[in-house]
CSV table of C-alpha atoms (C1' of nucleotides) in Angstrom, one decimal:
chain,number,residue,atom,x,y,z
A,1,MET,CA,-24.2,2.7,-21.5
A,2,LYS,CA,-21.7,3.5,-24.1
A,3,ALA,CA,-18.5,4.8,-22.6
A,4,LEU,CA,-19.3,7.4,-20.0
A,5,PHE,CA,-15.6,8.0,-19.4
A,6,LYS,CA,-12.3,7.1,-20.8
A,7,THR,CA,-10.6,5.5,-18.0
A,8,ALA,CA,-11.3,5.9,-14.2
A,9,GLY,CA,-10.2,2.6,-12.5
A,10,ARG,CA,-6.8,2.3,-11.1
A,11,ALA,CA,-5.2,-0.7,-12.5
A,12,TYR,CA,-2.0,-0.4,-10.7
A,13,LYS,CA,-2.0,1.4,-7.1
A,14,ALA,CA,-0.9,0.0,-4.0
A,15,HIS,CA,0.9,2.7,-2.2
A,16,HIS,CA,2.8,2.6,1.0
A,17,ALA,CA,5.9,0.8,1.0
A,18,LEU,CA,7.5,1.9,4.3
A,19,PRO,CA,9.3,-1.1,5.4
A,20,PRO,CA,8.4,-3.2,2.5
A,21,ASP,CA,6.7,-6.3,3.5
A,22,ALA,CA,9.7,-8.2,2.7
A,23,GLY,CA,9.7,-9.2,-0.9
A,24,THR,CA,6.1,-9.4,-1.1
A,25,ILE,CA,4.8,-6.0,-2.5
A,26,ALA,CA,7.3,-6.2,-5.3
A,27,ASP,CA,7.3,-9.8,-6.1
A,28,VAL,CA,3.5,-9.6,-6.7
A,29,ASN,CA,3.6,-7.9,-9.8
A,30,HIS,CA,7.1,-7.5,-11.4
A,31,ASP,CA,9.2,-10.5,-11.3
A,32,ASN,CA,12.4,-8.6,-12.3
A,33,VAL,CA,12.2,-6.2,-9.3
A,34,VAL,CA,13.1,-8.8,-6.6
A,35,LYS,CA,16.6,-9.0,-7.2
A,36,THR,CA,17.2,-5.4,-6.5
A,37,ILE,CA,15.7,-5.7,-3.3
A,38,SER,CA,17.3,-7.7,-0.4
A,39,PRO,CA,20.3,-5.5,0.9
A,40,ASP,CA,18.2,-2.3,1.5
A,41,TRP,CA,15.4,-4.3,3.0
A,42,VAL,CA,17.5,-5.8,5.8
A,43,ASP,CA,18.5,-2.3,6.8
A,44,GLY,CA,15.0,-0.9,6.7
A,45,GLU,CA,13.6,-3.7,8.7
A,46,THR,CA,16.3,-3.8,11.2
A,47,LYS,CA,16.0,-0.1,11.8
A,48,VAL,CA,12.4,-0.5,12.3
A,49,MET,CA,12.8,-3.2,14.7
A,50,GLU,CA,14.9,-1.1,16.8
A,51,SER,CA,12.4,1.4,17.5
A,52,PRO,CA,10.6,1.2,20.8
A,53,ALA,CA,7.5,-1.0,21.5
A,54,ASP,CA,8.3,-3.2,18.6
A,55,HIS,CA,6.5,-0.9,15.8
A,56,GLY,CA,8.2,-3.1,13.3
A,57,GLN,CA,5.6,-5.9,13.7
A,58,ASP,CA,2.6,-3.6,13.6
A,59,LEU,CA,4.3,-1.8,10.5
A,60,ARG,CA,4.8,-5.1,8.6
A,61,LEU,CA,1.2,-6.3,9.4
A,62,TRP,CA,-0.3,-2.8,8.2
A,63,LEU,CA,1.7,-3.0,4.9
A,64,ARG,CA,0.6,-6.6,4.4
A,65,LEU,CA,-3.0,-5.7,5.1
A,66,LEU,CA,-2.6,-2.8,2.6
A,67,THR,CA,-1.1,-5.0,0.0
A,68,CYS,CA,-4.0,-7.5,0.3
A,69,SER,CA,-6.8,-5.1,0.1
A,70,THR,CA,-5.1,-3.0,-2.7
A,71,LEU,CA,-4.4,-6.1,-4.8
A,72,ILE,CA,-7.9,-7.1,-4.6
A,73,GLU,CA,-9.4,-3.8,-5.0
A,74,SER,CA,-7.5,-3.0,-8.0
A,75,GLU,CA,-8.5,-6.2,-9.9
A,76,ILE,CA,-12.2,-5.5,-9.0
A,77,ARG,CA,-11.9,-1.9,-10.3
A,78,ARG,CA,-10.3,-3.3,-13.5
A,79,ARG,CA,-12.9,-6.0,-14.0
A,80,LEU,CA,-15.8,-3.5,-13.5
A,81,ARG,CA,-14.2,-1.2,-16.0
A,82,GLU,CA,-13.6,-3.9,-18.5
A,83,GLN,CA,-16.5,-6.0,-18.2
A,84,PHE,CA,-19.2,-3.4,-17.2
A,85,ASP,CA,-17.6,0.0,-18.1
A,86,CYS,CA,-18.1,1.0,-14.6
A,87,THR,CA,-16.1,2.5,-11.8
A,88,LEU,CA,-16.0,1.0,-8.0
A,89,PRO,CA,-17.8,4.2,-6.7
A,90,ARG,CA,-20.5,4.0,-9.2
A,91,PHE,CA,-20.8,0.3,-8.3
A,92,ASP,CA,-20.7,1.0,-4.5
A,93,LEU,CA,-23.3,3.8,-4.7
A,94,MET,CA,-25.7,1.6,-6.6
A,95,ALA,CA,-25.1,-1.2,-3.9
A,96,GLN,CA,-26.3,1.2,-1.3
A,97,LEU,CA,-29.3,2.1,-3.3
A,98,GLU,CA,-30.0,-1.5,-4.0
A,99,ARG,CA,-31.3,-2.3,-0.5
A,100,ALA,CA,-33.0,1.2,-0.1
A,101,LYS,CA,-36.3,0.4,-1.8
A,102,ALA,CA,-37.6,4.0,-1.2
A,103,GLY,CA,-34.5,5.6,-2.3
A,104,MET,CA,-31.9,7.4,0.0
A,105,VAL,CA,-31.0,10.8,0.9
A,106,LEU,CA,-27.8,12.2,-0.4
A,107,GLY,CA,-26.5,12.8,3.0
A,108,GLU,CA,-27.1,9.3,4.1
A,109,LEU,CA,-25.3,7.9,0.9
A,110,SER,CA,-22.3,10.2,1.9
A,111,LYS,CA,-22.3,8.8,5.4
A,112,ARG,CA,-22.7,5.1,4.4
A,113,MET,CA,-20.1,5.4,1.7
A,114,MET,CA,-17.8,7.4,4.0
A,115,VAL,CA,-16.9,9.9,1.3
A,116,SER,CA,-17.5,13.7,1.3
A,117,PRO,CA,-20.9,15.1,0.4
A,118,GLY,CA,-19.4,17.1,-2.4
A,119,ASN,CA,-18.2,13.9,-4.0
A,120,ILE,CA,-21.6,12.3,-4.0
A,121,THR,CA,-23.0,15.3,-5.8
A,122,ALA,CA,-21.0,14.9,-8.8
A,123,LEU,CA,-21.2,11.0,-8.7
A,124,VAL,CA,-25.0,11.1,-8.4
A,125,GLU,CA,-24.9,13.7,-11.3
A,126,ARG,CA,-23.3,11.2,-13.7
A,127,LEU,CA,-25.3,8.4,-12.6
A,128,VAL,CA,-28.4,10.5,-13.4
A,129,GLU,CA,-27.1,11.2,-16.8
A,130,SER,CA,-26.3,7.7,-17.7
A,131,GLY,CA,-29.9,6.8,-16.4
A,132,HIS,CA,-28.9,4.6,-13.5
A,133,VAL,CA,-30.4,6.6,-10.8
A,134,THR,CA,-33.2,9.5,-10.2
A,135,ARG,CA,-32.9,12.5,-8.1
A,136,THR,CA,-35.9,13.9,-6.5
A,137,VAL,CA,-36.3,17.0,-4.3
A,138,SER,CA,-38.2,16.0,-1.1
A,139,ALA,CA,-41.6,17.5,-0.7
A,140,ALA,CA,-41.2,17.5,3.1
A,141,ASP,CA,-37.9,19.3,3.2
A,142,ARG,CA,-36.8,21.2,0.1
A,143,ARG,CA,-33.1,21.0,1.0
A,144,VAL,CA,-33.1,17.2,0.8
A,145,GLN,CA,-32.6,15.2,-2.4
A,146,ILE,CA,-33.8,11.6,-2.6
A,147,ILE,CA,-31.7,9.3,-4.8
A,148,ALA,CA,-33.1,5.9,-6.1
A,149,LEU,CA,-32.2,3.4,-8.7
A,150,THR,CA,-33.9,3.3,-11.9
A,151,SER,CA,-35.1,0.0,-12.9
A,152,PHE,CA,-32.4,0.1,-15.6
A,153,GLY,CA,-29.9,0.9,-12.9
A,154,ARG,CA,-31.2,-2.0,-10.8
A,155,ALA,CA,-30.9,-4.4,-13.7
A,156,GLU,CA,-27.4,-3.2,-14.4
A,157,PHE,CA,-26.4,-3.5,-10.7
A,158,GLU,CA,-27.8,-7.0,-10.4
A,159,LYS,CA,-25.5,-8.1,-13.3
A,160,MET,CA,-22.4,-6.6,-11.7
A,161,ALA,CA,-23.3,-7.7,-8.2
A,162,THR,CA,-23.3,-11.3,-9.3
A,163,ALA,CA,-20.1,-11.1,-11.1
A,164,HIS,CA,-18.5,-9.4,-8.1
A,165,ALA,CA,-19.4,-11.9,-5.7
A,166,ASP,CA,-18.1,-14.5,-8.1
A,167,TRP,CA,-14.8,-12.6,-8.5
A,168,ILE,CA,-14.3,-12.4,-4.8
A,169,ALA,CA,-15.1,-16.0,-4.3
A,170,LYS,CA,-12.6,-17.0,-6.9
A,171,LEU,CA,-9.9,-14.8,-5.5
A,172,PHE,CA,-10.3,-16.1,-2.0
A,173,ASP,CA,-10.5,-19.8,-3.5
A,174,VAL,CA,-7.6,-21.1,-1.8
A,175,ILE,CA,-8.5,-19.9,1.6
A,176,THR,CA,-10.1,-22.5,3.8
A,177,ALA,CA,-13.2,-21.7,5.6
A,178,ARG,CA,-11.3,-22.2,8.8
A,179,ASP,CA,-8.7,-19.6,7.8
A,180,GLY,CA,-11.4,-17.2,6.5
A,181,LYS,CA,-13.0,-17.4,9.8
A,182,ILE,CA,-9.9,-16.7,11.8
A,183,LEU,CA,-9.0,-13.8,9.4
A,184,PHE,CA,-12.6,-12.5,9.9
A,185,ASP,CA,-12.3,-12.7,13.6
A,186,ARG,CA,-9.0,-11.1,14.1
A,187,LEU,CA,-9.8,-8.3,11.5
A,188,GLY,CA,-12.8,-7.6,13.8
A,189,LYS,CA,-10.4,-7.2,16.7
A,190,LEU,CA,-8.1,-5.0,14.7
A,191,LYS,CA,-11.0,-2.8,13.8
A,192,ARG,CA,-12.0,-2.4,17.3
A,193,SER,CA,-8.4,-1.6,18.2
A,194,VAL,CA,-8.3,1.1,15.6
A,195,VAL,CA,-11.7,2.5,16.4
A,196,THR,CA,-10.8,2.7,20.0
A,197,ALA,CA,-7.5,4.4,19.3
A,198,LEU,CA,-9.4,6.9,17.2
A,199,ALA,CA,-11.9,7.5,19.8
A,200,ARG,CA,-9.2,8.7,22.2
A,201,ASP,CA,-9.0,12.2,20.6
B,1,MET,CA,6.9,24.1,2.6
B,2,LYS,CA,4.1,26.5,2.7
B,3,ALA,CA,1.0,24.8,1.8
B,4,LEU,CA,1.5,23.1,-1.6
B,5,PHE,CA,-1.9,22.2,-2.1
B,6,LYS,CA,-5.4,22.9,-0.7
B,7,THR,CA,-6.4,19.5,0.3
B,8,ALA,CA,-5.6,16.1,-1.1
B,9,GLY,CA,-6.1,13.5,1.7
B,10,ARG,CA,-9.4,11.6,1.8
B,11,ALA,CA,-10.6,12.1,5.2
B,12,TYR,CA,-13.7,9.9,4.7
B,13,LYS,CA,-13.6,7.3,1.9
B,14,ALA,CA,-14.2,3.7,2.5
B,15,HIS,CA,-16.2,2.6,-0.5
B,16,HIS,CA,-17.7,-0.8,-1.0
B,17,ALA,CA,-20.6,-1.8,1.0
B,18,LEU,CA,-22.1,-4.7,-0.8
B,19,PRO,CA,-23.2,-6.8,2.0
B,20,PRO,CA,-22.4,-4.2,4.6
B,21,ASP,CA,-20.2,-5.8,7.3
B,22,ALA,CA,-23.2,-5.8,9.6
B,23,GLY,CA,-23.2,-2.5,11.5
B,24,THR,CA,-19.6,-2.0,11.3
B,25,ILE,CA,-18.9,0.3,8.4
B,26,ALA,CA,-21.4,2.8,9.4
B,27,ASP,CA,-21.0,2.6,13.1
B,28,VAL,CA,-17.3,3.4,12.8
B,29,ASN,CA,-17.8,7.0,12.0
B,30,HIS,CA,-21.2,8.3,12.3
B,31,ASP,CA,-23.1,7.7,15.5
B,32,ASN,CA,-26.6,8.7,14.2
B,33,VAL,CA,-26.4,6.3,11.2
B,34,VAL,CA,-26.7,3.0,13.2
B,35,LYS,CA,-30.3,3.4,13.9
B,36,THR,CA,-31.4,3.5,10.3
B,37,ILE,CA,-29.6,0.3,9.5
B,38,SER,CA,-30.9,-2.9,10.9
B,39,PRO,CA,-33.7,-4.1,8.6
B,40,ASP,CA,-32.1,-3.7,5.3
B,41,TRP,CA,-29.0,-5.4,6.4
B,42,VAL,CA,-30.6,-8.6,7.4
B,43,ASP,CA,-32.1,-8.9,4.0
B,44,GLY,CA,-28.9,-8.1,2.4
B,45,GLU,CA,-26.9,-10.7,4.3
B,46,THR,CA,-29.5,-13.5,3.9
B,47,LYS,CA,-29.6,-12.9,0.2
B,48,VAL,CA,-25.9,-13.2,-0.1
B,49,MET,CA,-25.8,-16.3,2.2
B,50,GLU,CA,-28.1,-18.1,-0.4
B,51,SER,CA,-25.8,-17.7,-3.2
B,52,PRO,CA,-24.0,-20.8,-4.3
B,53,ALA,CA,-20.7,-21.9,-2.8
B,54,ASP,CA,-21.2,-19.7,0.2
B,55,HIS,CA,-19.8,-16.5,-1.4
B,56,GLY,CA,-21.4,-14.6,1.6
B,57,GLN,CA,-18.5,-15.6,3.9
B,58,ASP,CA,-15.8,-14.4,1.3
B,59,LEU,CA,-17.8,-11.2,0.6
B,60,ARG,CA,-18.1,-10.4,4.3
B,61,LEU,CA,-14.3,-11.0,4.9
B,62,TRP,CA,-13.4,-8.9,1.9
B,63,LEU,CA,-15.5,-5.9,3.2
B,64,ARG,CA,-14.1,-6.2,6.6
B,65,LEU,CA,-10.7,-6.4,5.3
B,66,LEU,CA,-11.5,-3.2,3.1
B,67,THR,CA,-13.0,-1.4,6.1
B,68,CYS,CA,-9.9,-2.0,8.1
B,69,SER,CA,-7.5,-0.9,5.7
B,70,THR,CA,-9.6,2.2,4.6
B,71,LEU,CA,-10.0,3.2,8.2
B,72,ILE,CA,-6.3,3.1,8.9
B,73,GLU,CA,-5.3,4.6,5.5
B,74,SER,CA,-7.7,7.5,6.0
B,75,GLU,CA,-6.3,8.4,9.3
B,76,ILE,CA,-2.8,8.2,8.1
B,77,ARG,CA,-3.6,10.5,5.1
B,78,ARG,CA,-5.4,12.9,7.5
B,79,ARG,CA,-2.4,13.1,9.9
B,80,LEU,CA,0.1,13.4,7.1
B,81,ARG,CA,-2.0,16.5,5.9
B,82,GLU,CA,-2.6,18.0,9.1
B,83,GLN,CA,0.7,17.6,10.8
B,84,PHE,CA,3.0,17.7,7.8
B,85,ASP,CA,1.2,19.2,4.9
B,86,CYS,CA,1.8,16.2,3.1
B,87,THR,CA,0.0,13.5,1.1
B,88,LEU,CA,0.2,9.7,1.3
B,89,PRO,CA,1.6,9.3,-2.4
B,90,ARG,CA,4.2,12.0,-1.5
B,91,PHE,CA,5.2,10.1,1.6
B,92,ASP,CA,5.2,6.7,-0.3
B,93,LEU,CA,7.5,8.1,-2.9
B,94,MET,CA,9.9,9.4,-0.5
B,95,ALA,CA,9.9,6.1,1.3
B,96,GLN,CA,10.7,4.4,-1.7
B,97,LEU,CA,13.7,6.8,-2.3
B,98,GLU,CA,14.9,6.7,1.2
B,99,ARG,CA,16.4,3.2,0.8
B,100,ALA,CA,17.8,3.8,-2.7
B,101,LYS,CA,21.0,5.9,-1.8
B,102,ALA,CA,21.8,6.5,-5.5
B,103,GLY,CA,18.4,7.5,-6.5
B,104,MET,CA,15.9,5.5,-8.5
B,105,VAL,CA,14.8,5.6,-12.0
B,106,LEU,CA,11.2,6.8,-12.7
B,107,GLY,CA,10.0,3.6,-14.0
B,108,GLU,CA,11.3,1.6,-11.1
B,109,LEU,CA,9.4,4.1,-8.9
B,110,SER,CA,6.4,3.4,-10.8
B,111,LYS,CA,6.8,-0.4,-10.5
B,112,ARG,CA,7.4,-0.3,-6.8
B,113,MET,CA,4.6,1.9,-6.0
B,114,MET,CA,2.4,0.0,-8.4
B,115,VAL,CA,0.9,3.2,-9.9
B,116,SER,CA,1.1,4.1,-13.5
B,117,PRO,CA,4.2,6.0,-15.0
B,118,GLY,CA,2.2,9.0,-16.0
B,119,ASN,CA,1.2,9.4,-12.4
B,120,ILE,CA,4.7,9.5,-11.2
B,121,THR,CA,5.6,12.1,-13.7
B,122,ALA,CA,3.3,14.8,-11.9
B,123,LEU,CA,4.2,13.5,-8.6
B,124,VAL,CA,7.7,13.9,-9.0
B,125,GLU,CA,7.3,17.2,-10.7
B,126,ARG,CA,5.6,18.5,-7.4
B,127,LEU,CA,8.3,17.1,-5.3
B,128,VAL,CA,11.0,18.9,-7.3
B,129,GLU,CA,9.2,22.1,-7.1
B,130,SER,CA,8.9,21.9,-3.2
B,131,GLY,CA,12.5,20.8,-3.1
B,132,HIS,CA,12.2,17.4,-1.9
B,133,VAL,CA,13.7,15.4,-4.7
B,134,THR,CA,15.9,16.0,-7.6
B,135,ARG,CA,15.4,14.6,-11.2
B,136,THR,CA,18.4,14.0,-13.3
B,137,VAL,CA,18.6,12.7,-16.8
B,138,SER,CA,20.9,9.7,-17.0
B,139,ALA,CA,24.0,10.1,-18.8
B,140,ALA,CA,24.1,6.5,-20.0
B,141,ASP,CA,20.6,6.5,-21.3
B,142,ARG,CA,19.0,9.8,-22.0
B,143,ARG,CA,15.5,8.5,-22.0
B,144,VAL,CA,16.0,7.6,-18.2
B,145,GLN,CA,15.5,10.1,-15.3
B,146,ILE,CA,17.0,9.4,-11.9
B,147,ILE,CA,15.1,10.7,-8.9
B,148,ALA,CA,16.7,11.1,-5.6
B,149,LEU,CA,16.0,12.7,-2.2
B,150,THR,CA,17.5,15.8,-1.4
B,151,SER,CA,19.0,16.4,2.0
B,152,PHE,CA,16.0,18.5,2.9
B,153,GLY,CA,13.7,15.8,1.6
B,154,ARG,CA,15.4,13.1,3.6
B,155,ALA,CA,15.1,15.3,6.7
B,156,GLU,CA,11.5,15.9,6.2
B,157,PHE,CA,10.9,12.2,5.4
B,158,GLU,CA,12.6,11.2,8.6
B,159,LYS,CA,10.3,13.3,10.7
B,160,MET,CA,7.3,11.8,8.9
B,161,ALA,CA,8.4,8.3,9.1
B,162,THR,CA,8.8,8.4,12.7
B,163,ALA,CA,5.5,9.8,13.5
B,164,HIS,CA,4.0,7.3,10.9
B,165,ALA,CA,5.5,4.4,12.8
B,166,ASP,CA,4.2,5.7,15.9
B,167,TRP,CA,0.7,6.3,14.6
B,168,ILE,CA,0.4,2.6,13.4
B,169,ALA,CA,1.7,1.3,16.7
B,170,LYS,CA,-1.0,3.3,18.6
B,171,LEU,CA,-3.7,2.2,16.1
B,172,PHE,CA,-2.7,-1.4,16.7
B,173,ASP,CA,-2.3,-0.9,20.3
B,174,VAL,CA,-5.0,-3.4,21.4
B,175,ILE,CA,-3.9,-6.1,19.2
B,176,THR,CA,-2.0,-8.6,21.1
B,177,ALA,CA,1.4,-9.9,19.4
B,178,ARG,CA,-0.2,-13.3,19.1
B,179,ASP,CA,-3.1,-12.0,17.1
B,180,GLY,CA,-0.8,-9.7,15.1
B,181,LYS,CA,1.1,-12.9,14.3
B,182,ILE,CA,-2.0,-14.9,13.2
B,183,LEU,CA,-3.3,-11.9,11.3
B,184,PHE,CA,0.1,-11.4,9.4
B,185,ASP,CA,0.1,-15.1,8.7
B,186,ARG,CA,-3.4,-15.5,7.4
B,187,LEU,CA,-3.0,-12.3,5.3
B,188,GLY,CA,0.1,-14.1,3.7
B,189,LYS,CA,-2.1,-16.9,2.9
B,190,LEU,CA,-4.8,-14.7,1.4
B,191,LYS,CA,-2.4,-12.8,-0.6
B,192,ARG,CA,-1.0,-15.9,-2.2
B,193,SER,CA,-4.7,-17.2,-2.8
B,194,VAL,CA,-5.3,-13.9,-4.7
B,195,VAL,CA,-2.0,-13.9,-6.5
B,196,THR,CA,-2.6,-17.4,-7.6
B,197,ALA,CA,-6.1,-16.5,-8.8
B,198,LEU,CA,-4.8,-13.6,-10.8
B,199,ALA,CA,-2.1,-15.7,-12.3
B,200,ARG,CA,-4.7,-18.0,-13.8
B,201,ASP,CA,-5.3,-15.8,-16.7
C,1,DG,C1',23.7,1.5,-41.5
C,2,DA,C1',18.9,2.3,-41.9
C,3,DA,C1',14.4,0.6,-40.8
C,4,DA,C1',11.8,-1.7,-37.3
C,5,DA,C1',11.1,-2.8,-32.7
C,6,DC,C1',11.3,-1.8,-28.2
C,7,DT,C1',11.6,1.2,-23.8
C,8,DA,C1',11.3,5.3,-20.9
C,9,DT,C1',8.7,9.1,-20.0
C,10,DT,C1',5.2,12.7,-21.0
C,11,DT,C1',0.8,14.3,-22.2
C,12,DC,C1',-4.1,14.2,-22.3
C,13,DA,C1',-9.1,13.7,-21.0
C,14,DA,C1',-11.8,12.3,-17.6
C,15,DG,C1',-13.1,10.4,-13.2
C,16,DC,C1',-12.4,10.4,-8.1
C,17,DC,C1',-11.8,12.9,-3.6
C,18,DT,C1',-11.1,16.3,-0.1
C,19,DA,C1',-11.5,20.6,2.7
C,20,DA,C1',-13.4,25.0,2.8
C,21,DA,C1',-16.5,28.4,1.6
C,22,DG,C1',-21.0,29.3,-0.4
C,23,DT,C1',-26.4,28.7,-0.9
C,24,DT,C1',-30.8,27.5,0.3
C,25,DT,C1',-34.1,25.9,3.6
C,26,DT,C1',-35.5,24.6,8.1
C,27,DT,C1',-35.4,24.7,13.0
C,28,DT,C1',-34.3,27.0,17.3
C,29,DT,C1',-34.2,30.8,20.5
C,30,DG,C1',-34.6,35.2,22.5
D,1,DC,C1',-42.1,36.3,15.2
D,2,DA,C1',-37.5,37.6,13.4
D,3,DA,C1',-32.7,36.8,14.0
D,4,DA,C1',-29.4,33.2,14.7
D,5,DA,C1',-28.0,28.6,14.2
D,6,DA,C1',-28.1,24.3,12.0
D,7,DA,C1',-28.6,21.2,8.2
D,8,DA,C1',-28.3,19.7,3.4
D,9,DC,C1',-26.2,20.5,-0.5
D,10,DT,C1',-23.2,22.6,-4.2
D,11,DT,C1',-19.3,24.8,-5.7
D,12,DT,C1',-14.5,25.2,-6.2
D,13,DA,C1',-9.3,24.7,-6.1
D,14,DG,C1',-6.4,21.2,-6.4
D,15,DG,C1',-4.1,16.8,-5.9
D,16,DC,C1',-4.5,11.7,-7.3
D,17,DT,C1',-5.1,8.1,-10.8
D,18,DT,C1',-5.7,5.7,-14.9
D,19,DG,C1',-5.5,4.1,-19.9
D,20,DA,C1',-4.3,5.6,-24.2
D,21,DA,C1',-1.8,8.2,-27.4
D,22,DA,C1',2.4,10.7,-28.5
D,23,DT,C1',7.5,11.8,-28.2
D,24,DA,C1',12.2,10.7,-28.0
D,25,DG,C1',16.0,7.7,-27.3
D,26,DT,C1',18.1,2.8,-27.9
D,27,DT,C1',18.6,-1.7,-29.6
D,28,DT,C1',17.9,-5.2,-32.9
D,29,DT,C1',17.5,-7.0,-37.4
D,30,DC,C1',18.3,-7.5,-42.1
DNA sequence: GAAAACTATTTCAAGCCTAAAGTTTTTTTG
DNA sequence: CAAAAAAACTTTAGGCTTGAAATAGTTTTC
């Protein structure tokens, strides 16, 4: 595949730090940061706690959630880049295609990946260039493009998917099955809460 | 502030779909997608379940976690853009600065926000241009730049922070305090698991 | 005190991502 | 059927992000 791009992953990243999940965002990566933290934080948190309806609890939960997913996501991006010279969006796109034997329409890819159509255009273009996918104009409807994995693309993806599953398993190593179940369950509730709130518009 | 940029938020986005958190990633945003889903998915999940050490459970948990945070994050980006013509990175940077009365060194910002230094350079540049922050070369060490909120920046930030806390509270509305506590707690465990795994390198 | 090592920041190339404004093709409607 | 509407993409401008290389200033070492 020979270096399609110079960089692309985000090795750092983990925005959002509003009331900073007490000592936890910072202490995760830079030991020397912690000492500078305590006094400000108390203020920040106190302030938040005083707002109506206990927003503080929700905010802290949100920040911790974000910290977790960013931490994991960054690591996966880094490994995909270092070990496979691949980005997460490329991996995701191939993951979608893997289960669509007959290929998938560009718009469908966009919907499933929850990214804008214009984004997919360029992403697919690069994947075509590197020989991972093909793009065919549909005979039935000439507006439509069908994207499918090449056998090379499929082979590459299998390698990455195996490694990926392994990385996740190792990262989640210490979590007991029971806690995993609880998390999964409560995150489901959270998702429903968010979706419900979003629907109220 | 008059339109600093044309776009910037990601209204969609929510990559990763490896074994697709059954019916949940897709059904969240595009009603018409659901019908195309069922058969592929079962296969996907079955396959994953068969892998050693029950990676499937971890993978599903990871995907659900990612779905949740992406969902919330996208919405926040969207609202920041629509209601305040601001991006999440800008908001985050100001949030960091808000609790640093005397300003903060660029490198410190980079560490706290967990993004690369080169990124902060441009972000700060734009915030200086729009009058939200100031950038001063330190007298003690001329390599160092001290970034601080202007009073305008502070005022703008306060408005956004208030709205932001409110958005989160509304999104988390349905979650009981008890479930919130459980989530917060287990996410703490998860974070420790991840950090531990990352340290083993 | 000069050379070497280290630190803070900027610059660069390239990919990611969005919203909005086109383009082309198909479907709907009067 | 022809005009209008809708659908599937592509294009464009512009912000975000990284890793690596370069710049400039400070500290350490001999």
